[in-house]
Amino acid sequence: MSTAILTGPPVAGSPLEADLRTLGFDVRTANDPAAAAELINAVPAQERVAVVDPRFVGHLHALRLALTDPRFPAAAVPGALTAQPAARAALARAVGRIPVGAGTAHLTDVLTDTLTESLDRDEAGLHRVELGSLVATVALTPAQREDAREAVAAVDDEAVRLRTAVKSRDGFFTTYGISPYSRYLARWCARRGLTPNQVTTASLLTALIAAGCAATGTRGGFVAAGFLLLFSFVLDCTDGQLARYSLQYSTMGAWLDATFDRAKEYAYYAGLALGAARGGDDVWALALGAMVLMTCRHVVDFSFNEANHDATANTSPTAALSGKLDSVGWTVWVRRMIVLPIGERWAMIAVLTALTTPRIVFYALLIGCALAACYTTAGRVLRSLTRRARRTDRAAQALADLADSGPLAELIARGARGRGRTGSFLAPVMAFLSAAVLLVWVLAEDDPTSWLTVGVAFCSALLAGAAVARPLKGALDWLVPPFFRAGEYVTILVLAARADVPGALPAAYGLVAAVAYHHYDTVYRIRGGTGAPPRWLVRATGGHEGRILVITVLAAALSPSGFTIALTALAVALALLVLIESIRFWVSSQAPAVHDEGEPA
């Protein structure tokens, strides 16, 4: 139970106390700052405390936004503020600093405003709610109260609540094809006590059933799979809208939403590959290629954003041009559709599944995602080269964590430390060479399953260690993790394909899926503010260079059928290791609540 303290002159007949109880607050009153301080200190430290002026007039949703949003340590609107446990000490100090006696009426007349300003000065993480058309004010006179009530009556806060439940930035298909009705589904869920995580889980189960339908290999199965995939996406939109509608944000919710999206999509690829195999068409290489391409695209997105989200002096002519294009309405939608976000991508997959064959689905997916990857990556490279930005130690550490370097690369990096200059292009060049040397060899060599490949993999590890020997603060250092991901994933794909035995590519698919999960988990730990996975886990998984060495050794030492068995065993072992640690972490995590309002994946 949270506690709301009403402090100020009482107002007869006000619905404020009923509104606060509707929001789950235990309402108490205090006649002066000293009494308010006693009540605040009496509330258990792990509970939220709100301070509200009894003369508050405004929409219920304005109070909800100010007093119940879990993402901010403290939040405020005129006449009301809240402090979560992280900001409780700052609130207690603010109340304690208010002087008593003559000449203090300007501080205590509207106590909430005084406390809000104090929390702001203390840098307690105060969030001032943007009200838009909502009303929140302190009515000091009967005339002001009447005017405020008329303003409240003129705006339907439920309509505002529904409208703002929709993601502020989304793709064309999602905005016009899903959100106009999924928001009402979100409200239906909220009124029945369903949580966003429950809806996310329902979306996952629906997508898994769709994958099972695709795996039948029949036309009816493909048609059912397409419809179910679209319905899964409707639920995927609904969970975020439910979180915004009911303010049920959480770090675990954001993690579940992101990781389940990938699980749904990659499980569906596997279902299509199984269905195609039933019809005599082997498309496992295409399925694995699609998963590799999508994962590398996401790594580009994550690395670029982490490298630049807190950069200072972050200006760029390219970014300025992008801002100008955003002012021309139609270009916004064209540019969002070009990147083939999740809505457009899933709609394309669903329609093509129902009407064509899995092979055509994968061809369209690979071509579309490759063009989108070229467009977004080229734009980000251009922005990085033309912007003047000083990147922080936190950004450099995030990139180092995303690089997923293992013990061997760490050892090499220690030996190479001090050579080269931080901020130069040395790191991305070394990372590119690390991936390129290995990939050119395994693609061009007649028999890449040899001990020579192991030697090339070791040379690749040397270059990878050199790439991370210095802090990753250069303009293009965000390219280091994507180069490492491409080198590892494509090497696994090529070696499995060249093994040319049944089961090798499905085993490689499972292995890449397990490793990709580990990389997505790393991203969302960083985004949640909890840092990367523990080093013991990274060392236990070998790091990207260690896994490549192990796989090349297995390919050289074993027969094709033995290599397939080894890939399967490695996939199972890695999946169990990263899943158990990930689930343990997220279930016990005390990370602050977050929600993704950025570009669609």
Coordinates of N, CA and C in Angstrom, one line a residue, residues 325-428:
L325 N 14.1 16.4 -42.9 CA 13.3 15.5 -43.6 C 12.1 15.1 -42.8
D326 N 12.3 15.0 -41.4 CA 11.2 14.7 -40.6 C 10.1 15.7 -40.6
S327 N 10.4 16.9 -41.0 CA 9.4 18.0 -41.0 C 8.4 17.8 -42.2
V328 N 8.9 17.0 -43.2 CA 8.0 16.7 -44.4 C 7.3 15.4 -44.1
G329 N 6.0 15.4 -43.9 CA 5.3 14.3 -43.3 C 5.5 13.0 -44.1
W330 N 5.4 12.9 -45.4 CA 5.5 11.7 -46.1 C 6.8 11.0 -46.0
T331 N 7.9 11.8 -45.9 CA 9.2 11.2 -45.8 C 9.4 10.5 -44.5
V332 N 8.7 10.9 -43.5 CA 8.9 10.1 -42.2 C 8.5 8.7 -42.4
W333 N 7.3 8.5 -43.0 CA 6.8 7.1 -43.1 C 7.6 6.3 -44.1
V334 N 8.1 7.0 -45.2 CA 8.9 6.3 -46.2 C 10.2 5.8 -45.5
R335 N 10.8 6.6 -44.7 CA 12.1 6.3 -44.1 C 11.8 5.2 -43.0
R336 N 10.7 5.2 -42.3 CA 10.4 4.2 -41.3 C 10.1 2.8 -42.0
M337 N 9.5 2.9 -43.2 CA 9.2 1.6 -43.9 C 10.4 1.0 -44.5
I338 N 11.4 1.9 -45.0 CA 12.6 1.4 -45.6 C 13.4 0.5 -44.7
V339 N 13.4 0.8 -43.4 CA 14.2 0.0 -42.5 C 13.5 -1.4 -42.2
L340 N 12.3 -1.6 -42.7 CA 11.6 -2.9 -42.5 C 11.5 -3.2 -41.0
P341 N 10.8 -2.3 -40.3 CA 10.6 -2.6 -38.9 C 9.7 -3.8 -38.6
I342 N 9.6 -4.2 -37.4 CA 8.9 -5.5 -37.1 C 7.5 -5.6 -37.6
G343 N 6.7 -4.5 -37.6 CA 5.4 -4.6 -38.1 C 5.4 -4.9 -39.6
E344 N 6.1 -4.2 -40.4 CA 6.1 -4.4 -41.8 C 6.8 -5.8 -42.1
R345 N 7.8 -6.1 -41.4 CA 8.5 -7.4 -41.6 C 7.5 -8.6 -41.3
W346 N 6.9 -8.6 -40.2 CA 6.0 -9.7 -39.9 C 4.8 -9.7 -40.8
A347 N 4.3 -8.6 -41.2 CA 3.2 -8.6 -42.2 C 3.6 -9.2 -43.5
M348 N 4.8 -8.9 -43.9 CA 5.3 -9.5 -45.2 C 5.5 -11.0 -45.0
I349 N 6.1 -11.4 -43.9 CA 6.3 -12.8 -43.7 C 5.0 -13.6 -43.6
A350 N 4.0 -13.0 -42.9 CA 2.7 -13.7 -42.8 C 2.0 -13.8 -44.1
V351 N 1.9 -12.8 -44.9 CA 1.2 -12.8 -46.2 C 2.0 -13.8 -47.2
L352 N 3.3 -13.7 -47.2 CA 4.0 -14.6 -48.1 C 3.9 -16.0 -47.7
T353 N 3.9 -16.3 -46.4 CA 3.7 -17.6 -45.9 C 2.4 -18.2 -46.4
A354 N 1.3 -17.4 -46.3 CA 0.0 -17.9 -46.7 C -0.1 -18.1 -48.2
L355 N 0.6 -17.3 -49.0 CA 0.4 -17.3 -50.4 C 1.4 -18.0 -51.2
T356 N 2.7 -18.1 -50.7 CA 3.8 -18.7 -51.4 C 4.4 -19.8 -50.7
T357 N 5.7 -20.0 -50.9 CA 6.5 -21.1 -50.3 C 7.5 -20.5 -49.3
P358 N 8.0 -21.4 -48.4 CA 9.0 -20.9 -47.4 C 10.3 -20.3 -48.1
R359 N 10.7 -20.9 -49.2 CA 11.9 -20.4 -49.9 C 11.6 -19.0 -50.4
I360 N 10.5 -18.7 -50.9 CA 10.2 -17.3 -51.4 C 10.1 -16.4 -50.1
V361 N 9.6 -16.8 -49.0 CA 9.6 -16.0 -47.8 C 11.0 -15.6 -47.4
F362 N 11.9 -16.6 -47.4 CA 13.2 -16.3 -47.0 C 14.0 -15.4 -48.0
Y363 N 13.8 -15.6 -49.3 CA 14.4 -14.8 -50.3 C 13.9 -13.3 -50.1
A364 N 12.6 -13.1 -49.9 CA 12.1 -11.7 -49.7 C 12.7 -11.1 -48.4
L365 N 12.7 -12.0 -47.4 CA 13.2 -11.5 -46.1 C 14.7 -11.1 -46.2
L366 N 15.5 -11.9 -46.8 CA 16.9 -11.7 -46.9 C 17.2 -10.4 -47.7
I367 N 16.5 -10.3 -48.9 CA 16.7 -9.1 -49.7 C 16.2 -7.8 -49.0
G368 N 15.0 -7.9 -48.4 CA 14.5 -6.7 -47.7 C 15.4 -6.3 -46.6
C369 N 15.8 -7.2 -45.7 CA 16.6 -6.9 -44.6 C 18.0 -6.5 -44.9
A370 N 18.5 -7.0 -46.0 CA 19.9 -6.6 -46.5 C 19.8 -5.2 -46.9
L371 N 18.8 -4.8 -47.7 CA 18.7 -3.4 -48.2 C 18.5 -2.5 -47.0
A372 N 17.6 -2.9 -46.0 CA 17.4 -2.0 -44.8 C 18.7 -1.9 -44.0
A373 N 19.5 -3.0 -43.9 CA 20.7 -2.9 -43.1 C 21.7 -2.0 -43.8
C374 N 21.8 -2.0 -45.1 CA 22.7 -1.1 -45.8 C 22.3 0.3 -45.6
Y375 N 21.0 0.6 -45.7 CA 20.5 2.0 -45.6 C 20.8 2.5 -44.2
T376 N 20.4 1.7 -43.1 CA 20.6 2.2 -41.8 C 22.1 2.3 -41.4
T377 N 22.9 1.3 -41.8 CA 24.3 1.3 -41.4 C 25.0 2.5 -42.1
A378 N 24.7 2.7 -43.4 CA 25.4 3.7 -44.1 C 25.1 5.1 -43.5
G379 N 23.8 5.3 -43.1 CA 23.4 6.5 -42.5 C 24.1 6.8 -41.2
R380 N 24.3 5.7 -40.4 CA 25.0 5.8 -39.1 C 26.4 6.0 -39.2
V381 N 27.1 5.4 -40.2 CA 28.5 5.7 -40.5 C 28.7 7.1 -40.8
L382 N 27.8 7.6 -41.7 CA 27.9 9.0 -42.1 C 27.7 10.0 -41.0
R383 N 26.8 9.7 -40.1 CA 26.6 10.5 -38.9 C 27.8 10.5 -38.0
S384 N 28.3 9.3 -37.9 CA 29.5 9.2 -37.0 C 30.7 9.9 -37.5
L385 N 30.9 9.9 -38.8 CA 32.0 10.6 -39.4 C 31.9 12.1 -39.4
T386 N 30.6 12.6 -39.4 CA 30.4 14.1 -39.6 C 30.1 14.7 -38.2
R387 N 29.8 14.0 -37.2 CA 29.4 14.6 -35.9 C 30.7 14.8 -35.1
R388 N 30.7 15.8 -34.3 CA 31.7 16.1 -33.3 C 31.2 15.7 -31.9
A389 N 31.7 14.6 -31.4 CA 31.1 14.1 -30.2 C 32.3 13.6 -29.3
R390 N 32.2 13.8 -28.0 CA 33.1 13.2 -27.1 C 32.4 12.1 -26.3
R391 N 32.8 10.9 -26.6 CA 32.1 9.7 -26.0 C 32.6 9.4 -24.6
T392 N 31.7 8.9 -23.8 CA 32.0 8.8 -22.4 C 32.6 7.4 -22.1
D393 N 33.2 7.3 -20.8 CA 33.7 6.0 -20.4 C 32.6 5.0 -20.3
R394 N 31.4 5.4 -19.9 CA 30.3 4.5 -19.9 C 30.0 3.9 -21.3
A395 N 30.0 4.7 -22.3 CA 29.7 4.2 -23.7 C 30.8 3.3 -24.1
A396 N 32.1 3.6 -23.8 CA 33.2 2.7 -24.1 C 33.1 1.3 -23.4
Q397 N 32.6 1.4 -22.2 CA 32.4 0.1 -21.4 C 31.3 -0.7 -22.0
A398 N 30.2 0.0 -22.4 CA 29.1 -0.7 -23.0 C 29.5 -1.4 -24.3
L399 N 30.3 -0.7 -25.1 CA 30.8 -1.3 -26.4 C 31.7 -2.5 -26.1
A400 N 32.5 -2.4 -25.1 CA 33.4 -3.5 -24.7 C 32.6 -4.7 -24.2
D401 N 31.5 -4.4 -23.5 CA 30.6 -5.5 -23.0 C 29.9 -6.2 -24.2
L402 N 29.5 -5.3 -25.2 CA 28.8 -5.9 -26.3 C 29.7 -6.7 -27.2
A403 N 31.0 -6.4 -27.2 CA 32.0 -7.1 -28.0 C 32.1 -8.6 -27.6
D404 N 31.8 -8.9 -26.3 CA 31.7 -10.3 -25.8 C 33.1 -10.9 -26.0
S405 N 34.1 -10.3 -25.6 CA 35.5 -10.9 -25.7 C 35.8 -11.8 -24.6
G406 N 36.3 -13.0 -25.0 CA 36.6 -14.0 -24.0 C 38.0 -13.9 -23.4
P407 N 38.5 -15.0 -22.7 CA 39.8 -15.0 -22.1 C 40.9 -14.8 -23.1
L408 N 40.9 -15.4 -24.2 CA 42.0 -15.3 -25.2 C 42.1 -13.9 -25.7
A409 N 41.0 -13.2 -26.1 CA 41.0 -11.8 -26.5 C 41.5 -10.9 -25.4
E410 N 41.1 -11.2 -24.2 CA 41.5 -10.4 -23.0 C 43.0 -10.5 -22.9
L411 N 43.6 -11.7 -23.0 CA 45.0 -11.9 -22.8 C 45.8 -11.1 -23.9
I412 N 45.3 -11.2 -25.2 CA 45.9 -10.5 -26.3 C 45.8 -9.0 -26.1
A413 N 44.7 -8.6 -25.7 CA 44.5 -7.1 -25.5 C 45.4 -6.6 -24.4
R414 N 45.7 -7.3 -23.4 CA 46.6 -6.8 -22.4 C 48.0 -6.7 -22.9
G415 N 48.4 -7.6 -23.8 CA 49.7 -7.5 -24.5 C 49.8 -6.4 -25.5
A416 N 48.7 -6.0 -26.1 CA 48.7 -5.0 -27.1 C 48.4 -3.6 -26.5
R417 N 48.0 -3.5 -25.2 CA 47.6 -2.3 -24.6 C 48.7 -1.3 -24.7
G418 N 48.4 0.0 -25.0 CA 49.4 1.0 -25.1 C 49.8 1.3 -26.5
R419 N 49.5 0.4 -27.4 CA 49.8 0.6 -28.8 C 48.5 1.1 -29.5
G420 N 48.7 2.1 -30.3 CA 47.6 2.6 -31.0 C 47.0 3.8 -30.2
R421 N 46.2 4.6 -30.8 CA 45.6 5.8 -30.1 C 44.1 5.6 -30.0
T422 N 43.6 5.9 -28.7 CA 42.2 5.9 -28.5 C 41.5 6.9 -29.4
G423 N 40.4 6.6 -30.0 CA 39.7 7.5 -30.9 C 40.1 7.4 -32.3
S424 N 41.1 6.6 -32.7 CA 41.4 6.4 -34.1 C 40.5 5.3 -34.7
F425 N 40.8 5.0 -36.0 CA 40.0 4.0 -36.6 C 40.6 2.6 -36.5
L426 N 41.6 2.4 -35.6 CA 42.3 1.2 -35.5 C 41.4 0.0 -35.0
A427 N 40.5 0.3 -34.0 CA 39.7 -0.7 -33.5 C 38.7 -1.3 -34.5
P428 N 37.9 -0.5 -35.2 CA 37.0 -1.1 -36.2 C 37.8 -1.7 -37.4

